[in-house]
């Protein structure tokens, strides 16, 4: 019954927030997330004229609960306003599918909407991983976004192809404070993406997700550190607000939830939380979550900076 409920929820909204899962397990009444149709972010100087920008393919072929008509409608709205052509890809990855794309985006790909338990299985086939990595090596750009268990495990084989080791768990800030990564706190690091002249980013807000180990040649964007724990449950029922002592965890020290790297002639940005690039309303009080949140005022520019770097504008 619980798996059926999860499947129903995820068919309409994204599994971004640990709070929703915690509420389910704790029997707390929290409503579904819906897209905030009123969200807007002014773009004074679009990179391209409307509809004439490069093609961004958005993955909707791997049990992605995050879709352009759903949780990521604000994502499409923002990048379309910047001149990009953003199209949902309903097909599995092939060299032919990728041929005309400048950027391939996959958000919260899952091997199964209902079965979250171990062992984890890849949402992408070996042939898809080969075709995608070959495409990136030859100059394509990949924006790989995942989230808490089971999303991390579903894309771990794809990430490993680029030297990224994703933890199939869920991140919790130990002190329960809002997850605002900032340069002031040294949890948001200066980089080509966050410190581009005229487009500097001082803070980014996140909502849980997971962490990963980036390869040595990658550049970290956001770091977790000692304030975080990554819990590693074997069963979805272990994801609770108050995690029982029997669930193993590791410290967030040395782990990141955002990084970028070059791979051959191509580029990759990896992020361990999907919520920062959405704009949603949650529950009966329509609480804002994502780019529309009052403390996430720079998240939209952060997304634009990521896409511009993947587009090789800088």
XYZ file of N, CA, C and O in Angstrom, residues 148-235:
352
model
N 18.097 11.924 -2.961
C 18.241 10.896 -1.938
C 17.855 9.516 -2.469
O 17.316 9.380 -3.573
N 18.139 8.479 -1.699
C 17.790 7.107 -2.033
C 16.348 7.046 -2.538
O 15.469 7.636 -1.932
N 16.085 6.377 -3.659
C 16.950 5.502 -4.466
C 17.554 6.207 -5.674
O 18.152 5.554 -6.523
N 17.380 7.523 -5.780
C 17.834 8.232 -6.986
C 19.335 8.111 -7.182
O 19.812 7.873 -8.300
N 20.103 8.287 -6.088
C 21.547 8.205 -6.200
C 22.010 6.869 -6.740
O 22.882 6.790 -7.614
N 21.426 5.795 -6.218
C 21.796 4.467 -6.681
C 21.411 4.209 -8.122
O 22.051 3.420 -8.819
N 20.373 4.885 -8.580
C 19.880 4.685 -9.935
C 20.793 5.274 -11.002
O 20.720 4.889 -12.169
N 21.628 6.239 -10.615
C 22.529 6.857 -11.596
C 23.992 6.670 -11.219
O 24.871 7.294 -11.819
N 24.259 5.802 -10.248
C 25.643 5.648 -9.789
C 26.542 5.065 -10.876
O 27.700 5.471 -11.018
N 26.024 4.123 -11.682
C 26.840 3.543 -12.747
C 27.150 4.587 -13.818
O 28.266 4.620 -14.363
N 26.187 5.441 -14.114
C 26.420 6.525 -15.071
C 27.469 7.480 -14.515
O 28.414 7.864 -15.215
N 27.321 7.871 -13.260
C 28.267 8.806 -12.649
C 29.666 8.217 -12.568
O 30.665 8.922 -12.769
N 29.762 6.910 -12.271
C 31.062 6.264 -12.162
C 31.835 6.330 -13.469
O 33.070 6.336 -13.468
N 31.117 6.390 -14.584
C 31.775 6.494 -15.885
C 32.623 7.761 -15.972
O 33.595 7.820 -16.722
N 32.247 8.762 -15.174
C 32.972 10.036 -15.172
C 33.811 10.218 -13.901
O 34.259 11.320 -13.606
N 33.972 9.147 -13.135
C 34.795 9.198 -11.932
C 34.107 9.726 -10.698
O 34.763 10.071 -9.715
N 32.768 9.799 -10.722
C 31.992 10.339 -9.604
C 31.377 9.188 -8.812
O 30.745 8.297 -9.387
N 31.545 9.197 -7.505
C 31.028 8.143 -6.633
C 29.865 8.692 -5.802
O 30.073 9.420 -4.833
N 28.644 8.335 -6.190
C 27.446 8.835 -5.502
C 27.063 7.908 -4.355
O 27.085 6.677 -4.501
N 26.681 8.485 -3.232
C 26.192 7.703 -2.100
C 24.677 7.532 -2.223
O 23.945 8.520 -2.345
N 24.225 6.296 -2.184
C 22.795 6.016 -2.299
C 22.150 6.101 -0.918
O 21.711 5.116 -0.337
N 22.123 7.313 -0.380
C 21.573 7.528 0.951
C 20.780 8.809 1.002
O 20.216 9.241 -0.002
N 20.716 9.423 2.184
C 20.050 10.719 2.291
C 20.799 11.594 3.279
O 21.257 11.150 4.319
N 20.955 12.852 2.880
C 21.740 13.804 3.669
C 20.847 14.548 4.646
O 19.756 15.003 4.294
N 21.321 14.676 5.856
C 20.605 15.446 6.875
C 21.593 16.385 7.561
O 22.683 15.970 7.986
N 21.215 17.624 7.657
C 22.024 18.583 8.420
C 21.812 18.297 9.904
O 20.673 18.282 10.390
N 22.871 18.088 10.644
C 22.786 17.608 12.021
C 22.072 18.577 12.947
O 21.376 18.167 13.882
N 22.215 19.890 12.690
C 21.603 20.867 13.585
C 20.202 21.280 13.146
O 19.541 22.082 13.807
N 19.735 20.749 12.017
C 18.380 21.040 11.550
C 18.178 22.421 10.968
O 17.051 22.794 10.642
N 19.232 23.199 10.815
C 19.104 24.552 10.268
C 18.876 24.518 8.756
O 19.165 23.512 8.100
N 18.351 25.611 8.185
C 18.147 25.665 6.729
C 19.456 25.416 5.980
O 20.531 25.829 6.421
N 19.345 24.756 4.841
C 20.526 24.375 4.076
C 20.900 25.466 3.078
O 20.662 25.345 1.880
N 21.464 26.520 3.601
C 21.924 27.626 2.763
C 23.442 27.539 2.671
O 24.157 27.740 3.660
N 23.934 27.210 1.493
C 25.373 27.137 1.248
C 25.840 28.527 0.819
O 25.250 29.128 -0.082
N 26.898 29.006 1.431
C 27.317 30.377 1.137
C 28.829 30.510 1.103
O 29.564 29.709 1.707
N 29.290 31.538 0.391
C 30.718 31.825 0.369
C 31.195 32.268 1.744
O 32.322 31.980 2.150
N 30.318 32.964 2.468
C 30.675 33.428 3.804
C 30.995 32.252 4.724
O 31.938 32.301 5.522
N 30.210 31.187 4.604
C 30.424 29.999 5.437
C 31.459 29.054 4.837
O 31.777 28.021 5.418
N 31.920 29.387 3.636
C 32.893 28.566 2.894
C 32.331 27.193 2.528
O 33.073 26.215 2.382
N 31.004 27.135 2.383
C 30.361 25.914 1.894
C 29.965 26.048 0.426
O 29.604 25.065 -0.215
N 30.006 27.264 -0.089
C 29.857 27.542 -1.517
C 31.192 28.111 -1.986
O 31.615 29.165 -1.516
N 31.842 27.387 -2.889
C 33.208 27.743 -3.242
C 33.270 28.605 -4.499
O 32.453 28.452 -5.409
N 34.238 29.527 -4.550
C 34.407 30.336 -5.762
C 34.834 29.448 -6.922
O 35.648 28.539 -6.764
N 34.269 29.703 -8.102
C 34.549 28.861 -9.260
C 34.148 29.602 -10.526
O 33.606 30.712 -10.471
N 34.386 28.987 -11.669
C 33.948 29.558 -12.933
C 32.438 29.760 -12.954
O 31.926 30.650 -13.637
N 31.715 28.922 -12.226
C 30.256 28.981 -12.220
C 29.732 29.988 -11.209
O 28.776 30.718 -11.483
N 30.345 30.059 -10.040
C 29.813 30.929 -8.983
C 30.442 32.317 -8.964
O 29.922 33.216 -8.301
N 31.564 32.496 -9.650
C 32.271 33.781 -9.568
C 32.462 34.428 -10.925
O 33.363 35.255 -11.101
N 31.589 34.099 -11.889
C 31.716 34.731 -13.203
C 31.376 36.219 -13.078
O 30.370 36.587 -12.468
N 32.216 37.107 -13.626
C 31.999 38.562 -13.472
C 30.592 39.002 -13.887
O 30.113 38.665 -14.963
N 29.951 39.730 -12.985
C 28.605 40.223 -13.243
C 27.510 39.226 -12.936
O 26.327 39.562 -12.966
N 27.883 37.976 -12.643
C 26.902 36.926 -12.360
C 27.312 36.149 -11.111
O 27.058 34.956 -11.005
N 27.945 36.832 -10.172
C 28.450 36.168 -8.973
C 27.319 35.594 -8.129
O 26.257 36.205 -7.995
N 27.576 34.443 -7.546
C 26.622 33.778 -6.657
C 27.239 33.719 -5.264
O 28.349 33.219 -5.081
N 26.520 34.241 -4.276
C 27.010 34.247 -2.901
C 26.376 33.155 -2.049
O 26.933 32.760 -1.025
N 25.177 32.693 -2.448
C 24.502 31.659 -1.656
C 23.566 30.846 -2.526
O 23.037 31.330 -3.535
N 23.375 29.592 -2.129
C 22.459 28.667 -2.801
C 21.726 27.894 -1.721
O 22.348 27.423 -0.757
N 20.422 27.731 -1.880
C 19.649 26.975 -0.898
C 19.333 25.580 -1.432
O 19.006 25.417 -2.608
N 19.451 24.576 -0.552
C 19.174 23.183 -0.918
C 18.191 22.557 0.064
O 17.843 23.163 1.083
N 17.771 21.332 -0.260
C 16.797 20.617 0.564
C 17.154 19.132 0.626
O 16.556 18.298 -0.050
N 18.148 18.790 1.431
C 18.463 17.374 1.606
C 19.245 16.799 0.449
O 20.314 17.267 0.093
N 18.717 15.758 -0.165
C 19.406 15.100 -1.261
C 20.444 14.120 -0.752
O 20.260 13.449 0.268
N 21.563 14.038 -1.470
C 22.635 13.137 -1.074
C 23.973 13.788 -1.393
O 24.032 14.911 -1.902
N 25.048 13.089 -1.069
C 26.382 13.594 -1.337
C 27.142 12.647 -2.246
O 26.702 11.526 -2.523
N 28.302 13.095 -2.699
C 29.127 12.237 -3.547
C 30.594 12.625 -3.414
O 30.932 13.691 -2.887
N 31.435 11.731 -3.893
C 32.872 11.968 -3.938
C 33.231 12.303 -5.373
O 32.982 11.505 -6.284
N 33.773 13.481 -5.579
C 34.136 13.917 -6.918
C 35.574 13.516 -7.222
O 36.407 13.427 -6.311
N 35.901 13.274 -8.491
C 37.293 12.948 -8.838
C 38.211 14.131 -8.589
O 37.763 15.278 -8.490
N 39.505 13.862 -8.492
C 40.469 14.889 -8.096
C 40.526 16.057 -9.069
O 40.837 17.188 -8.669
N 40.222 15.826 -10.341
C 40.306 16.911 -11.311
C 39.024 17.746 -11.390
O 38.966 18.735 -12.107
N 37.993 17.340 -10.633
C 36.732 18.102 -10.604
C 36.874 19.304 -9.676
O 37.738 19.342 -8.798
N 35.989 20.276 -9.861
C 35.941 21.457 -9.009
C 34.654 21.416 -8.178
O 33.556 21.318 -8.734
N 34.795 21.463 -6.870
C 33.624 21.448 -5.996
C 32.894 22.783 -6.072
O 33.512 23.842 -6.176
N 31.566 22.715 -6.021
C 30.737 23.922 -5.970
C 30.200 24.109 -4.556
O 30.359 25.166 -3.956
N 29.551 23.082 -4.036
C 29.002 23.123 -2.681
C 29.505 21.918 -1.903
O 29.477 20.798 -2.398
N 29.965 22.150 -0.681
C 30.536 21.085 0.143
C 29.645 20.849 1.365
O 29.039 21.776 1.901
N 29.596 19.603 1.812
C 28.744 19.259 2.953
C 29.472 19.517 4.274
O 29.102 20.379 5.043
N 30.508 18.740 4.582
C 31.279 18.990 5.789
C 30.712 18.329 7.031
O 29.762 17.548 6.977
N 31.289 18.689 8.180
C 30.981 18.011 9.429
C 29.561 18.260 9.925
O 29.084 17.531 10.802
N 28.873 19.270 9.395
C 27.500 19.535 9.818
C 26.495 18.544 9.227
O 25.316 18.587 9.576
N 26.962 17.691 8.323
C 26.056 16.750 7.659
C 26.392 15.304 7.986
O 27.537 14.957 8.269
N 25.358 14.493 7.921
C 25.504 13.045 7.923
C 24.782 12.491 6.692
O 23.723 12.991 6.321
N 25.376 11.482 6.088
C 24.714 10.762 4.998
C 24.306 9.407 5.541
O 25.155 8.566 5.860
N 23.008 9.193 5.706
C 22.502 7.917 6.189
C 22.348 6.954 5.022
O 21.979 7.352 3.904
N 22.636 5.682 5.287
C 22.674 4.664 4.239
C 21.721 3.516 4.564
O 22.137 2.429 4.967
N 20.418 3.731 4.393
C 19.443 2.684 4.706
C 19.448 1.574 3.660
O 19.811 1.799 2.506
N 19.049 0.398 4.061
C 18.894 -0.715 3.120
C 17.444 -0.867 2.696
O 17.148 -1.509 1.694
N 16.546 -0.246 3.472
C 15.116 -0.344 3.212
C 14.501 1.048 3.312
O 14.874 1.850 4.175
